[in-house]
Tab-separated table of C-alpha atoms and ligand atoms in Angstrom:
chain	number	residue	atom	x	y	z
A	1	MET	CA	66.232	96.957	165.761
A	2	LYS	CA	66.628	93.892	163.567
A	3	PRO	CA	69.362	91.760	163.989
A	4	ASN	CA	71.037	90.726	160.581
A	5	PRO	CA	69.129	87.641	159.452
A	6	TYR	CA	71.496	86.034	157.384
A	7	PHE	CA	73.494	85.002	160.463
A	8	ALA	CA	71.003	82.310	160.915
A	9	ALA	CA	72.491	80.708	157.636
A	10	LEU	CA	76.137	80.465	159.336
A	11	GLN	CA	77.451	77.215	161.272
A	12	LYS	CA	77.178	77.856	165.164
A	13	SER	CA	80.757	78.077	165.702
A	14	TYR	CA	83.911	78.728	163.031
A	15	LEU	CA	85.403	75.403	162.657
A	16	PHE	CA	88.920	76.231	164.599
A	17	ILE	CA	86.946	77.234	167.868
A	18	ASP	CA	85.491	73.813	167.674
A	19	ILE	CA	88.732	72.220	167.314
A	20	ALA	CA	90.086	74.134	170.441
A	21	ARG	CA	86.906	73.070	172.603
A	22	ARG	CA	87.522	69.525	172.350
A	23	VAL	CA	91.282	69.732	172.617
A	24	SER	CA	90.744	71.553	175.719
A	25	ALA	CA	88.389	68.976	176.966
A	26	PHE	CA	90.615	66.455	175.930
A	27	THR	CA	93.620	67.626	177.517
A	28	GLU	CA	91.873	68.677	180.934
A	29	ALA	CA	90.490	65.080	180.810
A	30	ASN	CA	94.065	63.604	180.032
A	31	PRO	CA	96.263	66.026	181.629
A	32	ASN	CA	99.554	64.023	181.090
A	33	ALA	CA	98.918	63.488	177.362
A	34	ASP	CA	101.757	64.830	175.164
A	35	VAL	CA	99.532	66.566	172.409
A	36	ILE	CA	101.476	67.476	168.911
A	37	ARG	CA	99.213	70.209	167.308
A	38	LEU	CA	98.673	70.147	163.591
A	39	GLY	CA	95.584	71.501	163.269
A	40	ILE	CA	95.480	75.309	162.903
A	41	GLY	CA	97.532	76.731	160.006
A	42	ASP	CA	99.600	78.845	161.724
A	43	VAL	CA	103.568	79.386	161.563
A	44	THR	CA	105.915	78.463	164.271
A	45	ARG	CA	109.252	79.853	162.611
A	46	PRO	CA	110.468	83.224	164.124
A	47	LEU	CA	110.254	86.471	161.915
A	48	ALA	CA	113.550	86.660	159.655
A	49	ALA	CA	116.377	89.072	161.183
A	50	PRO	CA	115.961	91.280	158.505
A	51	VAL	CA	112.310	91.856	159.404
A	52	VAL	CA	113.267	91.948	162.781
A	53	ALA	CA	116.020	95.043	162.158
A	54	ALA	CA	113.565	96.726	160.226
A	55	LEU	CA	110.837	96.736	162.764
A	56	GLU	CA	113.407	97.671	165.334
A	57	ALA	CA	114.588	100.888	163.056
A	58	ALA	CA	111.043	101.951	162.426
A	59	SER	CA	110.189	101.741	166.003
A	60	ARG	CA	113.012	103.978	166.915
A	61	GLU	CA	111.690	106.755	164.190
A	62	MET	CA	108.246	106.634	165.934
A	63	GLY	CA	110.122	108.030	169.194
A	64	SER	CA	112.183	110.735	167.490
A	65	ALA	CA	110.187	113.923	166.931
A	66	ASP	CA	111.447	114.559	163.709
A	67	THR	CA	111.034	111.007	162.134
A	68	PHE	CA	107.524	110.036	164.092
A	69	ARG	CA	104.582	109.622	161.928
A	70	GLY	CA	101.193	109.686	162.257
A	71	TYR	CA	98.114	108.249	159.863
A	72	GLY	CA	99.743	107.065	156.805
A	73	PRO	CA	98.472	107.030	152.964
A	74	ASP	CA	95.119	105.382	152.999
A	75	THR	CA	96.124	102.392	150.516
A	76	GLY	CA	99.503	101.939	152.236
A	77	TYR	CA	103.276	103.516	151.838
A	78	PRO	CA	104.824	104.223	148.854
A	79	PHE	CA	107.881	102.231	149.675
A	80	LEU	CA	106.115	99.084	150.248
A	81	LYS	CA	103.977	99.263	147.270
A	82	GLU	CA	106.930	99.675	145.366
A	83	ALA	CA	108.555	96.322	147.075
A	84	VAL	CA	105.575	94.460	146.036
A	85	ARG	CA	105.560	96.020	142.600
A	86	GLY	CA	109.055	94.630	141.928
A	87	TYR	CA	108.101	91.217	143.462
A	88	TYR	CA	105.697	90.805	140.855
A	89	ALA	CA	107.707	92.129	138.350
A	90	LYS	CA	110.199	89.398	138.394
A	91	ARG	CA	107.193	86.998	137.732
A	92	GLY	CA	106.515	89.364	134.427
A	93	VAL	CA	103.927	91.140	135.972
A	94	ARG	CA	103.372	94.630	135.428
A	95	LEU	CA	101.474	96.637	138.317
A	96	ASP	CA	101.140	100.111	138.735
A	97	ALA	CA	101.794	101.097	142.162
A	98	ASP	CA	97.916	102.177	142.573
A	99	GLU	CA	96.700	98.939	141.279
A	100	ILE	CA	98.246	97.582	145.059
A	101	PHE	CA	96.454	97.990	148.089
A	102	ILE	CA	98.112	97.316	151.608
A	103	SER	CA	95.756	95.399	153.857
A	104	ASP	CA	96.161	93.927	157.607
A	105	GLY	CA	96.058	90.691	156.007
A	106	CYS	CA	93.989	88.435	153.645
A	107	LYS	CA	91.319	87.578	155.723
A	108	SER	CA	89.902	90.946	156.447
A	109	ASP	CA	90.124	91.772	152.646
A	110	CYS	CA	88.727	88.288	151.831
A	111	GLY	CA	85.584	88.803	153.824
A	112	ASN	CA	85.415	92.771	152.783
A	113	ILE	CA	85.704	92.800	148.915
A	114	GLY	CA	82.112	91.778	148.872
A	115	GLU	CA	81.244	95.189	149.471
A	116	LEU	CA	82.360	95.887	145.815
A	117	PHE	CA	79.282	93.667	144.881
A	118	ALA	CA	75.882	93.832	144.908
A	119	ALA	CA	74.123	91.557	147.112
A	120	ASP	CA	72.293	89.564	144.162
A	121	ASN	CA	75.168	88.373	142.488
A	122	THR	CA	75.579	84.496	142.196
A	123	VAL	CA	78.872	83.635	144.281
A	124	LEU	CA	80.503	80.200	143.079
A	125	ILE	CA	82.753	78.867	145.820
A	126	PRO	CA	85.035	75.688	145.513
A	127	ASN	CA	84.321	73.035	148.168
A	128	PRO	CA	86.403	72.243	150.046
A	129	VAL	CA	87.596	75.453	150.845
A	130	TYR	CA	89.059	78.218	153.346
A	131	PRO	CA	85.786	78.601	155.242
A	132	VAL	CA	85.603	82.838	155.156
A	133	TYR	CA	84.574	82.675	151.536
A	134	VAL	CA	81.389	80.965	152.378
A	135	ASP	CA	80.633	82.606	155.578
A	136	SER	CA	80.911	86.259	154.519
A	137	ASN	CA	78.823	85.668	151.648
A	138	LEU	CA	76.112	84.144	153.717
A	139	MET	CA	76.362	87.109	156.061
A	140	ALA	CA	75.351	89.331	153.023
A	141	GLY	CA	72.851	87.220	151.883
A	142	ARG	CA	74.557	86.334	148.789
A	143	PRO	CA	73.399	83.265	146.527
A	144	ILE	CA	75.932	81.014	146.742
A	145	VAL	CA	76.783	78.059	143.988
A	146	TYR	CA	79.917	75.343	144.745
A	147	ALA	CA	82.274	73.859	142.412
A	148	GLU	CA	82.404	70.350	143.428
A	149	ALA	CA	86.328	69.653	144.303
A	150	THR	CA	86.510	65.908	144.577
A	151	ARG	CA	89.067	63.121	144.701
A	152	GLU	CA	88.816	62.305	141.134
A	153	ASN	CA	89.234	65.947	139.920
A	154	GLY	CA	92.335	66.062	141.790
A	155	PHE	CA	90.166	69.080	144.251
A	156	LEU	CA	90.407	70.934	141.492
A	157	PRO	CA	87.308	71.878	139.899
A	158	LEU	CA	87.185	73.639	136.034
A	159	PRO	CA	84.237	75.740	135.033
A	160	ASP	CA	81.404	74.425	134.184
A	161	ARG	CA	79.625	76.057	131.630
A	162	GLY	CA	76.027	75.487	132.546
A	163	VAL	CA	76.367	77.286	135.666
A	164	LYS	CA	76.108	81.395	135.428
A	165	ALA	CA	78.274	82.731	138.405
A	166	ASP	CA	78.668	86.683	138.877
A	167	ILE	CA	82.027	86.246	141.436
A	168	ILE	CA	84.318	83.232	141.645
A	169	TYR	CA	86.143	82.665	144.665
A	170	ILE	CA	89.757	80.374	143.521
A	171	CYS	CA	92.256	79.367	146.194
A	172	SER	CA	95.698	78.015	144.573
A	173	PRO	CA	97.544	76.828	146.397
A	174	ASN	CA	94.342	75.582	147.802
A	175	ASN	CA	93.431	75.230	151.921
A	176	PRO	CA	92.473	72.746	152.742
A	177	THR	CA	93.533	70.572	150.352
A	178	GLY	CA	96.771	71.573	148.914
A	179	ALA	CA	95.735	71.356	145.369
A	180	ALA	CA	97.247	74.102	142.879
A	181	TYR	CA	95.948	74.747	139.368
A	182	THR	CA	98.611	74.503	136.392
A	183	GLN	CA	98.545	77.899	134.065
A	184	HIS	CA	96.485	76.227	131.657
A	185	GLN	CA	93.903	75.208	134.467
A	186	LEU	CA	93.738	78.851	135.407
A	187	ALA	CA	93.380	80.223	131.428
A	188	GLN	CA	89.781	78.120	131.571
A	189	TRP	CA	88.670	79.871	134.769
A	190	VAL	CA	89.987	83.110	133.222
A	191	ASP	CA	87.952	82.485	129.670
A	192	TYR	CA	84.879	81.596	131.722
A	193	ALA	CA	84.856	84.726	133.828
A	194	ARG	CA	85.315	86.858	130.991
A	195	GLY	CA	82.722	85.105	128.801
A	196	ASN	CA	80.260	85.599	131.464
A	197	ASP	CA	81.596	88.965	132.780
A	198	ALA	CA	82.178	87.622	135.887
A	199	VAL	CA	85.244	88.856	138.661
A	200	ILE	CA	87.481	86.003	139.948
A	201	LEU	CA	88.658	86.463	143.685
A	202	PHE	CA	92.257	85.011	143.593
A	203	ASP	CA	93.608	84.057	147.055
A	204	ALA	CA	97.289	83.744	146.851
A	205	ALA	CA	97.749	83.030	150.580
A	206	TYR	CA	100.205	80.176	149.846
A	207	GLU	CA	101.653	81.373	146.991
A	208	CYS	CA	105.206	81.105	148.590
A	209	PHE	CA	104.722	77.312	148.562
A	210	VAL	CA	104.273	76.690	144.866
A	211	GLN	CA	107.177	74.703	143.149
A	212	THR	CA	106.124	73.176	140.442
A	213	PRO	CA	106.969	74.906	137.020
A	214	ASP	CA	103.812	75.566	135.575
A	215	VAL	CA	101.567	76.375	138.650
A	216	PRO	CA	101.598	80.441	138.687
A	217	HIS	CA	102.216	82.227	141.720
A	218	SER	CA	99.781	84.841	140.481
A	219	ILE	CA	96.421	84.730	138.415
A	220	TYR	CA	98.175	87.700	136.665
A	221	GLU	CA	100.590	85.162	135.105
A	222	VAL	CA	97.655	84.107	132.891
A	223	PRO	CA	96.916	86.678	129.909
A	224	GLY	CA	93.721	88.664	129.973
A	225	ALA	CA	93.379	87.853	133.846
A	226	GLU	CA	94.013	91.609	134.589
A	227	ASP	CA	90.640	92.768	133.289
A	228	CYS	CA	88.767	89.944	135.593
A	229	ALA	CA	90.473	88.813	138.575
A	230	ILE	CA	91.482	91.108	141.906
A	231	GLU	CA	94.274	89.096	143.893
A	232	LEU	CA	94.266	88.670	147.881
A	233	CYS	CA	97.763	88.114	149.574
A	234	SER	CA	99.387	87.675	152.841
A	235	LEU	CA	102.839	87.794	154.645
A	236	SER	CA	101.105	85.603	157.052
A	237	LYS	CA	102.523	82.330	155.725
A	238	THR	CA	105.352	83.985	153.219
A	239	ALA	CA	107.072	86.015	156.110
A	240	GLY	CA	105.148	84.282	159.796
A	241	PHE	CA	103.219	87.395	159.715
A	242	THR	CA	100.031	86.080	161.576
A	243	GLY	CA	100.412	87.891	164.512
A	244	VAL	CA	102.222	90.835	162.637
A	245	ARG	CA	99.339	91.584	160.316
A	246	CYS	CA	100.170	92.722	156.674
A	247	GLY	CA	98.854	91.630	153.399
A	248	TYR	CA	98.008	93.271	150.078
A	249	THR	CA	95.215	93.023	147.364
A	250	VAL	CA	95.791	93.703	143.951
A	251	ILE	CA	92.947	95.258	141.861
A	252	PRO	CA	94.063	96.411	138.242
A	253	LYS	CA	92.519	99.605	136.734
A	254	ALA	CA	91.664	97.634	133.533
A	255	LEU	CA	89.040	95.695	135.633
A	256	VAL	CA	85.944	97.992	135.110
A	257	ARG	CA	82.198	96.145	135.637
A	258	GLY	CA	79.063	98.172	134.830
A	259	ALA	CA	81.466	101.292	134.082
A	260	GLU	CA	82.874	101.441	137.495
A	261	GLN	CA	86.686	100.516	138.064
A	262	LEU	CA	86.644	98.431	140.953
A	263	ASN	CA	90.110	100.087	141.865
A	264	ALA	CA	88.537	103.125	142.236
A	265	LEU	CA	85.366	101.652	144.556
A	266	TRP	CA	87.928	99.989	146.806
A	267	ALA	CA	90.327	103.077	147.093
A	268	ARG	CA	86.904	104.419	148.213
A	269	ARG	CA	85.942	101.816	150.689
A	270	GLN	CA	89.430	101.755	152.143
A	271	GLY	CA	89.315	105.626	152.898
A	272	THR	CA	86.180	105.225	154.480
A	273	LYS	CA	86.734	102.344	156.479
A	274	PHE	CA	90.475	101.436	156.910
A	275	ASN	CA	93.465	103.549	158.393
A	276	GLU	CA	95.947	101.481	157.255
A	277	VAL	CA	98.787	99.209	158.423
A	278	SER	CA	100.858	100.909	160.919
A	279	TYR	CA	104.559	102.590	159.885
A	280	ILE	CA	106.524	100.087	161.837
A	281	ILE	CA	104.414	97.039	160.357
A	282	GLN	CA	105.098	98.274	156.417
A	283	ARG	CA	108.675	98.765	157.149
A	284	GLY	CA	108.988	95.036	158.710
A	285	ALA	CA	107.033	94.084	155.142
A	286	GLU	CA	108.879	95.944	152.892
A	287	ALA	CA	112.046	93.583	154.458
A	288	VAL	CA	110.502	90.814	153.334
A	289	PHE	CA	110.951	91.715	149.808
A	290	THR	CA	114.912	92.245	149.770
A	291	GLU	CA	116.956	89.931	148.879
A	292	ALA	CA	118.095	88.791	152.486
A	293	GLY	CA	115.030	89.358	153.850
A	294	MET	CA	113.192	86.877	150.937
A	295	ALA	CA	116.078	84.152	151.355
A	296	ALA	CA	115.520	84.131	155.095
A	297	CYS	CA	111.619	83.570	154.742
A	298	MET	CA	112.483	81.240	152.147
A	299	GLU	CA	114.378	78.661	154.943
A	300	ASN	CA	111.459	78.982	156.957
A	301	VAL	CA	109.302	77.807	154.311
A	302	ALA	CA	111.818	75.181	152.965
A	303	TYR	CA	111.416	73.662	157.027
A	304	TYR	CA	107.688	73.602	156.857
A	305	LYS	CA	107.788	71.878	153.356
A	306	LYS	CA	110.372	69.288	155.068
A	307	ASN	CA	107.833	68.737	157.529
A	308	THR	CA	105.140	68.096	154.882
A	309	ALA	CA	107.386	65.620	153.160
A	310	VAL	CA	108.097	63.797	156.646
A	311	LEU	CA	104.226	63.570	156.933
A	312	SER	CA	103.472	62.285	153.426
A	313	ALA	CA	106.260	59.255	153.734
A	314	ALA	CA	104.676	58.452	156.709
A	315	LEU	CA	101.027	58.288	155.307
A	316	ALA	CA	102.588	56.398	152.246
A	317	GLN	CA	104.098	53.963	154.492
A	318	ALA	CA	100.834	53.650	156.475
A	319	GLY	CA	99.217	52.974	152.832
A	320	ILE	CA	97.052	56.297	153.278
A	321	TRP	CA	95.867	58.273	150.336
A	322	HIS	CA	96.615	61.669	150.398
A	323	SER	CA	97.656	64.688	148.322
A	324	GLY	CA	98.839	68.295	148.900
A	325	GLY	CA	102.457	68.933	150.179
A	326	GLN	CA	103.827	69.756	146.776
A	327	ASN	CA	103.125	73.484	146.487
A	328	SER	CA	101.765	73.608	149.892
A	329	PRO	CA	102.042	73.457	153.494
A	330	TYR	CA	98.903	71.146	153.927
A	331	ILE	CA	98.489	67.159	153.529
A	332	TRP	CA	95.203	66.580	152.930
A	333	MET	CA	94.717	62.378	153.174
A	334	GLN	CA	91.544	60.288	153.264
A	335	CYS	CA	90.491	58.863	156.765
A	336	PRO	CA	91.220	55.703	157.052
A	337	GLY	CA	88.534	52.407	156.385
A	338	GLY	CA	85.805	55.034	155.103
A	339	MET	CA	85.817	56.852	158.571
A	340	LYS	CA	84.213	60.379	159.117
A	341	SER	CA	86.451	63.917	159.431
A	342	TRP	CA	85.403	64.495	162.914
A	343	ASP	CA	85.380	60.696	164.206
A	344	PHE	CA	89.107	60.302	162.850
A	345	PHE	CA	89.920	63.599	164.376
A	346	ASP	CA	88.555	61.968	167.888
A	347	MET	CA	90.199	58.822	167.215
A	348	LEU	CA	93.698	60.798	166.231
A	349	LEU	CA	93.696	62.935	169.316
A	350	ASP	CA	92.286	59.893	171.820
A	351	LYS	CA	94.807	57.299	170.321
A	352	ALA	CA	97.643	59.255	169.343
A	353	HIS	CA	97.693	62.663	170.734
A	354	VAL	CA	97.640	64.249	167.405
A	355	VAL	CA	95.575	67.189	166.422
A	356	GLY	CA	94.511	67.853	162.871
A	357	THR	CA	91.519	69.522	160.817
A	358	PRO	CA	88.640	67.730	159.831
A	359	GLY	CA	88.220	68.136	156.169
A	360	ALA	CA	84.231	68.004	156.964
A	361	GLY	CA	84.986	71.713	158.733
A	362	PHE	CA	85.766	72.931	154.997
A	363	GLY	CA	82.948	72.162	153.321
A	364	GLN	CA	80.672	68.866	152.197
A	365	ASN	CA	83.090	67.262	150.119
A	366	GLY	CA	85.675	67.154	152.852
A	367	GLU	CA	83.650	64.948	154.737
A	368	GLY	CA	86.076	61.508	154.870
A	369	PHE	CA	89.168	63.586	154.457
A	370	PHE	CA	91.741	65.211	157.461
A	371	ARG	CA	94.171	68.157	157.048
A	372	LEU	CA	97.490	67.989	158.482
A	373	THR	CA	100.009	70.996	158.328
A	374	GLY	CA	103.849	71.188	157.846
A	375	PHE	CA	104.037	74.378	160.245
A	376	GLY	CA	104.881	72.815	163.362
A	377	ASN	CA	108.196	72.364	164.712
A	378	ALA	CA	110.350	69.556	162.841
A	379	ALA	CA	111.078	66.952	165.844
A	380	ARG	CA	107.499	67.608	167.148
A	381	THR	CA	106.118	66.843	163.771
A	382	ALA	CA	108.482	63.844	163.025
A	383	GLU	CA	107.080	62.365	166.421
A	384	ALA	CA	103.630	63.125	164.912
A	385	ALA	CA	104.802	61.067	161.693
A	386	GLU	CA	105.699	57.811	164.069
A	387	ARG	CA	102.789	58.042	165.926
A	388	LEU	CA	100.699	57.886	162.546
A	389	VAL	CA	102.719	55.229	161.149
A	390	LYS	CA	102.105	52.841	164.725
A	391	LEU	CA	98.029	54.158	164.543
A	392	LEU	CA	97.498	53.408	160.582
A	393	GLY	CA	100.386	51.378	159.416
B	401	PLP	N1	93.336	82.702	152.872
B	401	PLP	C1	93.661	81.491	153.116
B	401	PLP	C2	93.206	80.750	151.869
B	401	PLP	C3	94.331	81.143	153.884
B	401	PLP	O1	94.382	79.659	154.650
B	401	PLP	C4	93.940	82.069	155.132
B	401	PLP	C5	94.803	81.685	156.742
B	401	PLP	O2	94.789	80.761	157.237
B	401	PLP	C6	93.768	83.479	155.298
B	401	PLP	C7	93.808	83.685	153.788
B	401	PLP	C8	94.078	84.648	155.832
B	401	PLP	O3	95.609	85.433	155.903
B	401	PLP	P1	96.075	86.262	156.966
B	401	PLP	O4	96.402	86.001	158.110
B	401	PLP	O5	96.932	87.358	156.310
B	401	PLP	O6	94.641	86.930	156.923
């Protein structure tokens, strides 16, 4: 047996494992330190009441012989697909139910979707970005080129006609930078993809944070995207489902490459390798899309947005360049005095007992930057903001 040689190209461990290791070493050495964690992008607000009620009702159904359910349909229950379809329809995006694939979240689909593509396709990935795109393509041995996201281009790289790519990852609103493409900018990527016979993988995990009117929630708001883009989305941030696990991937039937409908390939792939999200969870997810469910979820989103506003005000007071926040739960700040990301991580932990995420962990262009999240508790975030001002102001 020979192990997959491509694992050798990966960083030794996943970013958040490195962070956890450093934080636990610090807390062991300083057991009385009051550490505030604004590092990992995990939510903290509880599930919305309508979602909990739906989960409870579905659990009771499973406990009764006449309503018990075993294996569900491969690609998701029709009731949830209908709910997702309705959500898109509100933005003027028309989808067929069989263009929607219910998943256990966006991370697994972001990693697995590569199985649709031959190994010798060139992948274009923004730098910095959510590490799963790079790592999953490294594991598959696919050649990667990077779209440089910098402070100068607002961390929103646009297509370079001189670069030939077959698969393009776009994350908007972006993790970690919080930057979000406008309709006009996304249209340039759609043009590029169509001109190159490429496919865009659009990660919309943070779409619920979009508030700027000309920033699309979905790539399908851009005309022509239906024949060149796959959209991956999640209820993790929209509805606090990070521990519940449910998302959806959209593959329009119009998306055809080499005479193959990618929708049919993914249906075949899921039929072989995935046995669907549990009925109970899909009922909970359905409740997210009800009027009451969505209103309650948006209250949590507003709570997180207030936190980012508090962090942003503190950094402004301290005279630190930063962006994000507007359409995202993330604040992306420049490390003070030209410090490197991990050096600032250590200093912030040591001097202010605040944990953030080093930008360098998201790619080379993240070096010298740092990510803070609004996903924490409001009072603790306000406390962290005060400590930031004290340390940096
Ligand atoms: N995509 C991006 C850009 C993310 O930041 C995350 C989680 O942090 C995910 C996908 C994963 O989401 P899920 O919880 O649905 O797997």
